[in-house]
Short mmCIF file of C-alpha atoms in Angstrom, two decimals:
data_model
loop_
_atom_site.label_atom_id
_atom_site.label_comp_id
_atom_site.label_asym_id
_atom_site.label_seq_id
_atom_site.Cartn_x
_atom_site.Cartn_y
_atom_site.Cartn_z
CA MET A 1 -22.18 25.14 56.58
CA ALA A 2 -18.54 24.26 55.99
CA THR A 3 -17.28 24.74 52.43
CA VAL A 4 -16.85 21.44 50.59
CA GLU A 5 -13.75 21.15 48.39
CA CYS A 6 -14.44 20.42 44.74
CA PHE A 7 -12.32 18.37 42.33
CA ASP A 8 -12.53 17.29 38.74
CA ALA A 9 -11.56 13.75 39.74
CA VAL A 10 -10.81 11.79 42.89
CA VAL A 11 -8.60 8.71 42.54
CA VAL A 12 -8.98 6.16 45.34
CA GLY A 13 -5.80 4.10 45.72
CA GLY A 14 -2.22 5.18 45.11
CA GLY A 15 -0.70 2.02 43.66
CA PRO A 16 0.61 1.80 40.07
CA ALA A 17 -2.87 2.17 38.52
CA GLY A 18 -4.11 5.00 40.72
CA ALA A 19 -0.85 6.95 40.76
CA THR A 20 -0.58 6.71 36.97
CA ALA A 21 -4.19 7.85 36.48
CA ALA A 22 -3.72 10.78 38.87
CA ALA A 23 -0.46 11.83 37.22
CA ASP A 24 -1.96 11.77 33.72
CA LEU A 25 -5.09 13.68 34.71
CA ALA A 26 -3.13 16.30 36.66
CA SER A 27 -0.64 16.79 33.83
CA GLY A 28 -3.61 17.48 31.56
CA GLY A 29 -4.80 20.30 33.79
CA ALA A 30 -7.47 18.54 35.84
CA LYS A 31 -7.84 19.25 39.56
CA VAL A 32 -7.14 15.81 41.04
CA LEU A 33 -7.23 14.36 44.54
CA LEU A 34 -5.33 11.08 45.10
CA LEU A 35 -6.21 9.12 48.25
CA GLU A 36 -3.70 6.53 49.47
CA ARG A 37 -4.03 4.35 52.58
CA ALA A 38 -0.22 4.05 52.87
CA PHE A 39 -0.06 1.36 55.51
CA ARG A 40 0.21 -1.84 53.44
CA ILE A 41 2.77 -3.02 50.90
CA LYS A 42 1.23 -5.33 48.33
CA PRO A 43 2.86 -8.79 47.98
CA CYS A 44 4.37 -8.73 44.52
CA GLY A 45 7.24 -10.39 42.70
CA GLY A 46 8.12 -6.93 41.42
CA ALA A 47 8.85 -7.78 37.78
CA ILE A 48 8.39 -5.01 35.21
CA PRO A 49 8.96 -5.61 31.49
CA PRO A 50 11.09 -3.39 29.26
CA ARG A 51 7.96 -1.93 27.67
CA LEU A 52 6.79 -0.54 31.02
CA ILE A 53 10.19 0.98 31.75
CA GLU A 54 10.14 2.75 28.37
CA ASP A 55 6.45 3.71 28.15
CA PHE A 56 6.25 5.12 31.67
CA ASP A 57 9.73 6.64 31.98
CA ILE A 58 10.90 4.56 34.96
CA PRO A 59 14.37 5.69 36.08
CA ASP A 60 17.14 3.13 36.31
CA GLU A 61 17.72 3.81 40.02
CA LEU A 62 14.34 2.24 40.85
CA LEU A 63 15.48 -1.10 39.42
CA VAL A 64 16.92 -3.21 42.23
CA ALA A 65 17.83 -6.03 39.82
CA LYS A 66 17.96 -6.75 36.09
CA ILE A 67 16.94 -10.30 35.30
CA SER A 68 18.60 -12.08 32.39
CA SER A 69 16.82 -15.45 32.66
CA ALA A 70 13.92 -17.33 34.19
CA ARG A 71 13.94 -20.94 35.35
CA MET A 72 10.93 -23.24 35.60
CA VAL A 73 10.99 -26.11 38.08
CA SER A 74 8.70 -29.08 37.48
CA PRO A 75 7.10 -31.45 40.04
CA LYS A 76 9.88 -33.97 39.33
CA ASP A 77 12.48 -31.24 39.82
CA GLU A 78 13.26 -30.89 36.12
CA ARG A 79 14.71 -27.40 35.63
CA VAL A 80 14.28 -25.49 32.40
CA LEU A 81 16.32 -22.31 31.92
CA MET A 82 14.78 -19.67 29.68
CA PRO A 83 17.24 -16.87 28.76
CA ILE A 84 15.89 -13.38 28.09
CA ALA A 85 17.51 -12.47 24.80
CA ASN A 86 18.91 -8.97 24.09
CA THR A 87 17.15 -7.29 27.02
CA TYR A 88 16.19 -7.80 30.65
CA VAL A 89 13.25 -7.77 33.01
CA GLY A 90 13.53 -5.12 35.70
CA MET A 91 12.76 -5.83 39.36
CA VAL A 92 11.35 -3.21 41.72
CA ASP A 93 10.52 -3.10 45.41
CA ARG A 94 6.96 -1.94 45.87
CA ASP A 95 7.81 -0.11 49.09
CA LYS A 96 9.98 2.23 46.99
CA PHE A 97 8.29 2.01 43.58
CA ASP A 98 4.74 2.96 44.62
CA PRO A 99 5.74 6.03 46.69
CA TRP A 100 7.87 7.23 43.77
CA LEU A 101 4.84 7.00 41.47
CA ARG A 102 2.75 8.98 43.97
CA GLU A 103 5.45 11.62 44.26
CA ARG A 104 5.50 11.95 40.48
CA ALA A 105 1.74 12.45 40.50
CA LYS A 106 2.15 15.10 43.19
CA SER A 107 4.87 16.89 41.24
CA LEU A 108 2.50 17.08 38.26
CA GLY A 109 -0.17 18.76 40.34
CA ALA A 110 -2.18 16.02 42.03
CA ASP A 111 -3.21 16.60 45.66
CA VAL A 112 -2.01 13.45 47.46
CA ARG A 113 -3.51 12.65 50.87
CA THR A 114 -3.18 9.74 53.29
CA ALA A 115 -6.76 8.61 53.70
CA VAL A 116 -9.16 5.66 53.76
CA PHE A 117 -12.15 5.70 51.43
CA LYS A 118 -15.44 5.33 53.28
CA ARG A 119 -18.35 5.89 50.90
CA LEU A 120 -19.75 7.95 48.06
CA SER A 121 -23.18 9.17 47.02
CA GLN A 122 -24.60 10.67 43.86
CA LEU A 123 -25.66 14.33 43.97
CA ASP A 124 -28.57 15.88 42.12
CA ASN A 125 -26.19 18.00 40.02
CA GLY A 126 -24.55 14.87 38.55
CA ASN A 127 -21.45 15.03 40.74
CA VAL A 128 -20.33 12.71 43.53
CA LEU A 129 -19.99 13.41 47.23
CA LEU A 130 -17.07 11.26 48.39
CA THR A 131 -16.21 10.74 52.05
CA TYR A 132 -12.86 9.57 53.38
CA LEU A 133 -11.19 9.13 56.74
CA ASP A 134 -8.31 11.57 57.08
CA LYS A 135 -5.26 9.54 58.21
CA GLY A 136 -2.78 12.34 57.67
CA GLY A 137 -4.51 14.86 59.93
CA ASP A 138 -6.97 14.70 62.80
CA GLY A 139 -8.56 11.36 61.82
CA HIS A 140 -12.00 12.85 61.12
CA GLU A 141 -14.20 12.07 58.16
CA VAL A 142 -13.93 14.55 55.28
CA SER A 143 -16.29 14.93 52.33
CA VAL A 144 -15.37 16.36 48.93
CA GLU A 145 -17.34 16.91 45.76
CA THR A 146 -16.03 15.59 42.47
CA ARG A 147 -17.16 15.20 38.89
CA ALA A 148 -15.58 11.74 38.54
CA VAL A 149 -14.12 8.93 40.64
CA ILE A 150 -11.48 6.35 39.69
CA GLY A 151 -11.49 3.33 41.98
CA ALA A 152 -7.97 1.88 42.02
CA ASP A 153 -8.20 0.48 45.53
CA GLY A 154 -7.25 -3.15 44.94
CA ALA A 155 -8.85 -6.53 44.38
CA LYS A 156 -11.40 -6.10 47.17
CA SER A 157 -12.22 -2.57 46.05
CA LYS A 158 -14.72 -0.76 48.25
CA VAL A 159 -15.45 1.61 45.38
CA ALA A 160 -16.30 -1.34 43.13
CA LYS A 161 -18.53 -3.00 45.72
CA GLN A 162 -20.50 0.21 46.18
CA CYS A 163 -20.84 1.15 42.53
CA ILE A 164 -20.19 -1.63 40.01
CA PRO A 165 -22.67 -4.51 39.50
CA GLY A 166 -20.95 -7.91 39.64
CA ALA A 167 -17.80 -6.63 41.37
CA GLU A 168 -18.31 -9.07 44.23
CA LYS A 169 -17.78 -11.95 41.79
CA LEU A 170 -14.15 -11.05 41.10
CA ARG A 171 -12.06 -14.25 41.32
CA CYS A 172 -8.82 -13.97 43.29
CA VAL A 173 -5.73 -15.90 44.24
CA LEU A 174 -4.34 -15.31 47.71
CA ALA A 175 -0.72 -14.26 47.23
CA TYR A 176 1.77 -14.36 50.09
CA HIS A 177 5.49 -13.69 50.10
CA GLU A 178 8.38 -13.11 52.43
CA ILE A 179 11.09 -10.58 51.65
CA VAL A 180 14.40 -11.92 52.93
CA LYS A 181 18.00 -10.76 52.78
CA ALA A 182 19.78 -12.34 49.83
CA PRO A 183 22.90 -14.37 50.65
CA ASP A 184 26.24 -13.14 49.35
CA ASN A 185 27.62 -16.56 48.45
CA ALA A 186 24.61 -18.70 47.56
CA ASP A 187 24.94 -21.78 45.37
CA LYS A 188 23.57 -20.57 42.01
CA GLU A 189 21.69 -23.83 41.65
CA ASP A 190 19.57 -22.72 44.61
CA PHE A 191 19.52 -18.94 44.13
CA ASP A 192 20.89 -16.63 41.45
CA GLY A 193 20.56 -12.85 41.75
CA ASN A 194 20.08 -12.55 37.97
CA ARG A 195 17.45 -15.29 37.59
CA CYS A 196 13.78 -15.63 38.50
CA ASP A 197 12.74 -19.14 39.57
CA VAL A 198 9.14 -20.29 39.15
CA TRP A 199 8.13 -23.53 40.89
CA TYR A 200 5.27 -25.56 39.39
CA GLN A 201 4.73 -28.14 42.10
CA GLY A 202 1.46 -29.19 43.70
CA ARG A 203 3.09 -29.53 47.12
CA LEU A 204 3.84 -25.79 46.99
CA SER A 205 0.64 -24.64 45.27
CA PRO A 206 -2.27 -26.84 44.17
CA ASP A 207 -3.47 -24.45 41.46
CA PHE A 208 -0.92 -21.69 40.87
CA TYR A 209 2.85 -21.50 41.38
CA ALA A 210 5.55 -20.52 43.84
CA TRP A 211 8.47 -18.22 43.13
CA VAL A 212 11.90 -16.99 44.16
CA PHE A 213 12.57 -13.57 42.63
CA PRO A 214 15.79 -11.62 43.33
CA HIS A 215 15.55 -7.99 44.45
CA GLY A 216 19.16 -6.91 44.67
CA ASN A 217 20.11 -7.22 48.34
CA HIS A 218 16.84 -8.99 49.02
CA CYS A 219 14.62 -11.58 47.39
CA SER A 220 10.91 -12.33 47.29
CA ILE A 221 9.89 -15.90 48.13
CA GLY A 222 6.19 -16.39 47.59
CA VAL A 223 3.26 -18.49 46.51
CA GLY A 224 -0.34 -18.09 45.38
CA SER A 225 -3.47 -20.23 45.49
CA GLU A 226 -7.22 -19.88 45.11
CA LYS A 227 -7.88 -22.73 47.58
CA LYS A 228 -9.35 -21.50 50.85
CA ASP A 229 -7.78 -24.27 52.97
CA PHE A 230 -4.30 -23.67 51.53
CA SER A 231 -1.56 -22.51 53.94
CA ALA A 232 0.67 -20.09 52.05
CA PRO A 233 3.11 -19.54 54.99
CA ASP A 234 3.68 -23.30 55.22
CA ALA A 235 4.40 -23.50 51.48
CA VAL A 236 6.85 -20.58 51.64
CA ARG A 237 8.55 -22.17 54.64
CA GLN A 238 9.02 -25.37 52.59
CA LEU A 239 10.34 -23.46 49.56
CA ARG A 240 12.81 -21.54 51.72
CA ARG A 241 14.18 -24.87 52.94
CA ASP A 242 14.40 -26.17 49.37
CA VAL A 243 16.50 -23.22 48.20
CA LYS A 244 18.52 -23.05 51.42
CA LEU A 245 17.16 -19.64 52.40
CA ASP A 246 15.41 -20.81 55.54
CA GLY A 247 18.18 -19.24 57.61
CA ALA A 248 18.09 -15.90 55.77
CA GLU A 249 16.86 -12.89 57.73
CA THR A 250 13.20 -12.11 57.06
CA VAL A 251 12.64 -8.41 56.37
CA ARG A 252 8.83 -8.46 56.08
CA CYS A 253 5.88 -10.71 55.24
CA GLU A 254 2.89 -9.65 53.11
CA GLY A 255 -0.32 -11.17 51.85
CA ALA A 256 -3.21 -9.96 49.70
CA PRO A 257 -5.74 -11.16 47.10
CA ILE A 258 -4.66 -10.98 43.47
CA PRO A 259 -7.45 -10.98 40.82
CA LEU A 260 -7.47 -13.53 38.03
CA LYS A 261 -10.02 -12.27 35.54
CA PRO A 262 -11.14 -8.82 34.38
CA LEU A 263 -14.62 -7.76 35.43
CA LYS A 264 -17.26 -7.55 32.74
CA ARG A 265 -18.06 -3.97 33.75
CA TRP A 266 -15.58 -1.28 34.86
CA ASP A 267 -17.87 1.76 35.16
CA ASP A 268 -21.24 2.59 36.71
CA GLY A 269 -22.61 4.38 33.66
CA ARG A 270 -22.51 7.72 35.46
CA ASN A 271 -19.19 8.97 36.82
CA VAL A 272 -17.28 6.10 38.49
CA LEU A 273 -14.59 4.01 36.75
CA LEU A 274 -12.28 1.24 38.00
CA ALA A 275 -8.59 0.66 37.25
CA GLY A 276 -5.89 -1.87 38.14
CA ASP A 277 -6.62 -4.77 40.49
CA ALA A 278 -10.03 -3.26 41.26
CA CYS A 279 -11.23 -4.31 37.81
CA GLY A 280 -9.14 -7.50 37.65
CA VAL A 281 -6.33 -6.68 35.24
CA VAL A 282 -3.70 -9.15 36.46
CA ALA A 283 -2.67 -11.71 33.87
CA PRO A 284 -3.82 -15.27 34.69
CA ALA A 285 -1.13 -17.95 34.81
CA SER A 286 1.75 -15.48 35.01
CA GLY A 287 0.38 -13.15 37.69
CA GLU A 288 1.94 -10.15 35.94
CA GLY A 289 0.10 -7.06 37.10
CA ILE A 290 2.24 -3.90 37.32
CA TYR A 291 2.35 -3.20 33.59
CA TYR A 292 -1.36 -3.93 33.14
CA ALA A 293 -2.20 -1.78 36.16
CA MET A 294 -0.28 1.21 34.83
CA LEU A 295 -1.73 0.80 31.35
CA GLY A 296 -5.18 0.52 32.91
CA GLY A 297 -4.55 3.69 34.91
CA GLN A 298 -3.48 5.47 31.75
CA LEU A 299 -6.60 4.35 29.87
CA ALA A 300 -8.80 5.28 32.83
CA ALA A 301 -7.30 8.78 32.88
CA GLU A 302 -7.95 9.21 29.17
CA ALA A 303 -11.54 7.99 29.54
CA VAL A 304 -12.21 10.28 32.50
CA GLY A 305 -10.54 13.17 30.68
CA CYS A 306 -12.94 12.69 27.79
CA PHE A 307 -15.86 12.47 30.24
CA LEU A 308 -14.80 15.72 31.92
CA GLU A 309 -14.62 17.44 28.55
CA THR A 310 -17.88 16.15 27.07
CA GLY A 311 -20.03 15.22 30.06
CA ASP A 312 -20.93 11.99 28.25
CA ALA A 313 -20.77 8.99 30.61
CA LYS A 314 -20.36 6.65 27.62
CA ALA A 315 -16.77 7.89 27.43
CA LEU A 316 -15.99 5.79 30.52
CA LEU A 317 -16.69 2.61 28.55
CA SER A 318 -13.60 3.21 26.43
CA ALA A 319 -11.16 2.19 29.19
CA ARG A 320 -12.30 -1.45 29.25
CA LYS A 321 -12.97 -1.58 25.51
CA ARG A 322 -9.47 -0.41 24.64
CA PHE A 323 -7.75 -2.60 27.23
CA MET A 324 -9.54 -5.75 26.11
CA LYS A 325 -8.83 -4.98 22.47
CA LEU A 326 -5.13 -4.84 23.33
CA HIS A 327 -4.89 -7.72 25.81
CA GLY A 328 -8.22 -9.55 26.10
CA ARG A 329 -7.18 -12.47 23.92
CA VAL A 330 -3.93 -12.95 25.85
CA PHE A 331 -5.85 -12.94 29.14
CA TRP A 332 -8.31 -15.49 27.78
CA ILE A 333 -5.52 -17.82 26.60
CA LEU A 334 -3.60 -17.50 29.87
CA GLY A 335 -6.79 -18.25 31.80
CA LEU A 336 -7.27 -21.48 29.85
CA LEU A 337 -3.62 -22.34 30.38
CA GLN A 338 -3.87 -21.92 34.13
CA ARG A 339 -7.12 -23.85 34.51
CA PHE A 340 -5.81 -26.80 32.49
CA TRP A 341 -2.04 -27.04 32.97
CA TYR A 342 -1.91 -26.02 36.63
CA SER A 343 -4.52 -28.55 37.79
CA THR A 344 -2.36 -31.65 38.44
CA ASP A 345 1.33 -32.47 38.78
CA ASN A 346 1.19 -34.67 35.66
CA LYS A 347 -0.03 -31.70 33.64
CA ARG A 348 2.50 -29.38 35.29
CA GLU A 349 5.26 -31.79 34.31
CA LYS A 350 4.11 -31.74 30.67
CA PHE A 351 3.77 -27.96 30.76
CA VAL A 352 7.36 -27.45 31.92
CA SER A 353 8.63 -30.01 29.38
CA MET A 354 6.90 -28.07 26.57
CA CYS A 355 8.70 -24.93 27.70
#
C-alpha cells in the first residue's frame, strides 16, 4: 500500500480566512496543508479597514488605493458625502491580495497545493482521511490523513455540506462586479479615485446595494441581491452608464454568493471547523467580509491549536463563541437594518437622509 501523508491540520480554501488560519498554525509549529483551487477570483469591493492593516501586518504596497470618503446615493439621487476622519480605508485587489496571503502562509511553513477538495471520512483512530483532486500535478485524486480540518472554502462550502448540520441553510446574496480601467480625467461627480460610492436604489438592487469602488488604475462596479430573478449584469450595465464608465475597458467580470448570516454551528463536534464565508461571517447591510474572514481564520487556528494540544473537541467551539462575543451584536443590528431599510425605495430614501 502507498504511504499516506499525515498532517496536523488541513485547511481547505486559500482565501483570507484559510490563508490566515494556515499561517497561524504553521507559525506555531503545526504541520499544515493548505489546499487552494486557484482558478477563481472572488467578486469583492476590496475594502479593508485600518484595524485589519495593523492587526495582520498588511504592507502598504498591497494597497491600490486609500479612500478618504464614502458617498451614499439615494433613490431620488440625493448624495451624502461621509468623510473618513484622521485615517483611511485601504483598497486591495483580490487577485494580488489572496496570493500574497498564501505566500506568507507558505513562508511560515505551510504546504500550499493547488487542489480541489473532494471528500473526507472519519477514521477509527479519531483522525480524518481527506481526499483532494491534485490540480498542480497529474490530476489524480490524493488522500492524506489529518488530525483536524478547517473548511474555509467559501459560501457554498463542500466541507460544510459534508460535515456541519444546517450548513445548507446559509443565506446568501449573489454578488457580481466588473473590474474596469479607471479613467484619467473623470468628472469627480461621477467617479473619484479617493471615494467609494454606494448606491441605494431599487432599480439597481431590490434588496441590497450597488457600488463603485476605486482600485487605483481600476475600479470595481458591482451589485448584490438575494432575489433569484434579479439580473446583476443588467444592473451593473445601468450603473456604468450612470457614472459614465460604460465605455471604460472591462478587465474581468466575477460573480459568487456572499453569505449574510453566521451559521449556528461551525464545527462537527469531532475534528472539523469552518472559517470565513463557509460559516457566514460577512457583515449584513455593509457586505464587509475581509476583516471578519481573517479574524475568523485567526480564531479557527487558535481553536484548532488548542484541539491539537488537548485532544478535546470542545475546544473547536471557542472559534464561534469568541467571534460572536466580539461581533454578534453588530451582525444582528446590521441584519435588522438590511431587512427593514433596504426593502423599499421610500425606506432607502429615509435611510440615506438619516446618514
